[in-house]
mmCIF file of C-alpha atoms in Angstrom:
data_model
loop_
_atom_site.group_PDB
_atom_site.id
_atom_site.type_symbol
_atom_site.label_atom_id
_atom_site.label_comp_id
_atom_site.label_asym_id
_atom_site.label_seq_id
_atom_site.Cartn_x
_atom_site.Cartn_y
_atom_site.Cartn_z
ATOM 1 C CA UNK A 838 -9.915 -21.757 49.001
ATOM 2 C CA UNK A 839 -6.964 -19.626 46.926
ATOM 3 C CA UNK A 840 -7.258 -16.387 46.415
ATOM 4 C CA UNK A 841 -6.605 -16.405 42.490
ATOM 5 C CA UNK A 842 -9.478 -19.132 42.552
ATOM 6 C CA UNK A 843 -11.945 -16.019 43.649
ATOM 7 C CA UNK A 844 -10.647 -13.479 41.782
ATOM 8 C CA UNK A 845 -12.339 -11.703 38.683
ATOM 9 C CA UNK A 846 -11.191 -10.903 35.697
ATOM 10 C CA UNK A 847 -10.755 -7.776 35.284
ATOM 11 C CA UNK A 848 -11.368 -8.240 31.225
ATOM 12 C CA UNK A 849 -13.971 -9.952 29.505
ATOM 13 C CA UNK A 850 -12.468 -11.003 26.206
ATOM 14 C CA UNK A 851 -14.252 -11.142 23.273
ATOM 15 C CA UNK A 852 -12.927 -11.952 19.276
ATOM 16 C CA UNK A 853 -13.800 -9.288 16.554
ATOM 17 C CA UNK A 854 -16.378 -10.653 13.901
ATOM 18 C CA UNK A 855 -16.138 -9.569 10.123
ATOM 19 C CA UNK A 856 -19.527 -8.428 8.347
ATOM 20 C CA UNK A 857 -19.695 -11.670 7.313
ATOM 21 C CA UNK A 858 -19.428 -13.367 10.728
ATOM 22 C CA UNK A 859 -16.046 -14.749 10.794
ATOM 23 C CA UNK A 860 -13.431 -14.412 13.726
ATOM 24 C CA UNK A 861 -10.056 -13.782 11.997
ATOM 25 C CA UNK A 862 -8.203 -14.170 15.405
ATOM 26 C CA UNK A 863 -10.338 -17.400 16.855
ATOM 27 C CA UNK A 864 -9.118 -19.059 13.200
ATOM 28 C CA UNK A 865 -5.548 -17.651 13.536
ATOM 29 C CA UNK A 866 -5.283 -19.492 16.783
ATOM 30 C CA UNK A 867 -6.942 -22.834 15.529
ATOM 31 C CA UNK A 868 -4.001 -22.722 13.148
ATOM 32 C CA UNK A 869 -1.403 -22.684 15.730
ATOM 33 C CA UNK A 870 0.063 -25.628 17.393
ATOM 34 C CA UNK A 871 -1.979 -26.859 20.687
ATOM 35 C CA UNK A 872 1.370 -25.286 22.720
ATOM 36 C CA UNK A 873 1.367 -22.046 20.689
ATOM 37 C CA UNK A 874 -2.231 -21.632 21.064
ATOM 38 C CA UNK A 875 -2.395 -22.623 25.418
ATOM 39 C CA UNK A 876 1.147 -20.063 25.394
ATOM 40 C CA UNK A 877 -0.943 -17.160 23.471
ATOM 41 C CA UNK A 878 -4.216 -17.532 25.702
ATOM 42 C CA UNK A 879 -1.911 -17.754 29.051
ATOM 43 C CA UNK A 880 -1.018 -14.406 28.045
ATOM 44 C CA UNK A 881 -4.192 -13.289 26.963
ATOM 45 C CA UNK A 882 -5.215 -14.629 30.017
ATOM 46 C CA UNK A 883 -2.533 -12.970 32.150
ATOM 47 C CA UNK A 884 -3.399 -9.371 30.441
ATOM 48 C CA UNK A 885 -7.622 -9.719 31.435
ATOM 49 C CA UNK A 886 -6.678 -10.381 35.138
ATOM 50 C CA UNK A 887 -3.971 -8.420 35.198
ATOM 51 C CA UNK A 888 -5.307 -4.744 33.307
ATOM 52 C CA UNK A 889 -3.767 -2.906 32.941
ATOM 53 C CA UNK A 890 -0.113 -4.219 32.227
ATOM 54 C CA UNK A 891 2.823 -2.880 30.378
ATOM 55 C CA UNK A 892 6.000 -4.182 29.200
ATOM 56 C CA UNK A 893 7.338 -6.928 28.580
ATOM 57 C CA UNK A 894 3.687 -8.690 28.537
ATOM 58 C CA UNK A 895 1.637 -5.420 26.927
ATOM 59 C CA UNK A 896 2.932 -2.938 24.550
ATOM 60 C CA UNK A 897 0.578 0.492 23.791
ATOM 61 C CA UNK A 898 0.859 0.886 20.080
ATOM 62 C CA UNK A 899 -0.968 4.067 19.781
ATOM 63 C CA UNK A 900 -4.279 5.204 21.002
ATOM 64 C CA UNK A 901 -6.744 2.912 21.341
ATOM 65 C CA UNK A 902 -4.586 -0.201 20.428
ATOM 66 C CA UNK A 903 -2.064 -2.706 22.234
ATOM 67 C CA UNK A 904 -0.718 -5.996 21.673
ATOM 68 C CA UNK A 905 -0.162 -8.917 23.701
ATOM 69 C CA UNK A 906 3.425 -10.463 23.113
ATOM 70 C CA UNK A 907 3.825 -13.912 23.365
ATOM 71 C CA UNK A 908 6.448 -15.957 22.734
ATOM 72 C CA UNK A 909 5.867 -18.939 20.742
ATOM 73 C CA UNK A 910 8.277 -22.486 18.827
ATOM 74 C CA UNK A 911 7.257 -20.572 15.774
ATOM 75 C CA UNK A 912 8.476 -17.402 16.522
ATOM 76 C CA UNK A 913 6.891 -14.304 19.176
ATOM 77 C CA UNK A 914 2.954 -14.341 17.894
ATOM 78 C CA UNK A 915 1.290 -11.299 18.451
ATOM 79 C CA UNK A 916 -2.536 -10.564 19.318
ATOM 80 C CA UNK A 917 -3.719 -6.634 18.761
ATOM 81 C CA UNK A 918 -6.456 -5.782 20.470
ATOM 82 C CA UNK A 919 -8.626 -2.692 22.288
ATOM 83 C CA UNK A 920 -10.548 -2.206 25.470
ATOM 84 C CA UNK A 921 -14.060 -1.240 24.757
ATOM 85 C CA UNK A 922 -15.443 -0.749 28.759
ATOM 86 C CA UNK A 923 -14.343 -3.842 30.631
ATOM 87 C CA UNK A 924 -13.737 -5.963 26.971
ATOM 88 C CA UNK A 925 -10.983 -6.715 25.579
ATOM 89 C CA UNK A 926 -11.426 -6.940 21.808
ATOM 90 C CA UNK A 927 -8.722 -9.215 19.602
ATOM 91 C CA UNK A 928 -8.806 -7.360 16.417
ATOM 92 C CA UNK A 929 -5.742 -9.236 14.772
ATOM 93 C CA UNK A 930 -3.143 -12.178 15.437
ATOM 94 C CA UNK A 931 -0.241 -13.082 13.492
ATOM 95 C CA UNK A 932 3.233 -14.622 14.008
ATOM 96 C CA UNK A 933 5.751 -11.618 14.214
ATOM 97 C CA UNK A 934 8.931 -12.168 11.620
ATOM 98 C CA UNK A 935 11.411 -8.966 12.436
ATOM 99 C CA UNK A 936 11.647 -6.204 14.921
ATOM 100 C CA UNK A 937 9.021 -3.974 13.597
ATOM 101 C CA UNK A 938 5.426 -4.682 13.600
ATOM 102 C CA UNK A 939 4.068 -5.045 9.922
ATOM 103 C CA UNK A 940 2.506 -2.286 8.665
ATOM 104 C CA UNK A 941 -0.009 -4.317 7.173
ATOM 105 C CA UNK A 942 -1.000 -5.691 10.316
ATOM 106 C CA UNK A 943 -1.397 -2.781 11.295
ATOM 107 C CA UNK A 944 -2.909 -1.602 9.073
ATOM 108 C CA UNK A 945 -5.451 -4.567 9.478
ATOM 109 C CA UNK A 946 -6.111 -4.104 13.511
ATOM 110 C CA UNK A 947 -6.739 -0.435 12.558
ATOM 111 C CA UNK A 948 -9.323 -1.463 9.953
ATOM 112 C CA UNK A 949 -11.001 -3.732 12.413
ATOM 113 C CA UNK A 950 -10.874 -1.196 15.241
ATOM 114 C CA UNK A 951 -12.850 1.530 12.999
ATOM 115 C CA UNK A 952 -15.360 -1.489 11.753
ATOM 116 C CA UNK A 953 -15.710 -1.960 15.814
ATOM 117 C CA UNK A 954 -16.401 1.765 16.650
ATOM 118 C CA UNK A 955 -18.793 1.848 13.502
ATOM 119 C CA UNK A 956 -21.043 -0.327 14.678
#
């Protein structure tokens, strides 16, 4: 039997709800292609086996809050999340058009990350 086969992760990974119960990230990735989406959760993937991981895979954007960077046909897609414990949290996806991250998507994962430590 492999190894990899009998290995845990070390990450659970769970989407952030809204109040309302939706799962902005889950429908973000339903709206990518079926090669964007199995790219983005190979990553995702990579990052709750692999915990933690830097560069190129995992950037720290400031306490509390990283982003997986995946490169996509579209573009290089982008899922913020946290670590609550052993979860990892996907607070906010989106498809990353210049250098800098958008401040309001940042803006957005740090909205969802207070909602998260509110509850």
């Amino acid at each position: 039997m492999s190894e990899s086969r009998d290995k845990q992760p070390i990450l659970s990974v769970r989407f952030y709800r809204t109040a309302s119960g939706t799962e902005p990230v889950r429908e973000w990735l339903l709206g990518l292609t079926k090669d964007d989406r199995r790219a983005v959760g190979e990553d995702i993937k990579t990052a709750q086996y692999g915990w933690p991981l830097g560069m190129p895979l995992i950037r720290k954007l400031e306490s509390g809050l990283w982003e997986v960077r995946s490169h996509i046909a579209a573009g290089i897609a982008r899922v913020l999340f946290t670590v609550e414990g052993s979860v990892m949290v996907l607070l906010h996806g989106f498809v990353k058009k210049s250098q800098k991250t958008p401040a309001s998507d940042l803006t957005t994962a740090q909205q969802r990350l207070a909602d998260l430590r509110r509850e």
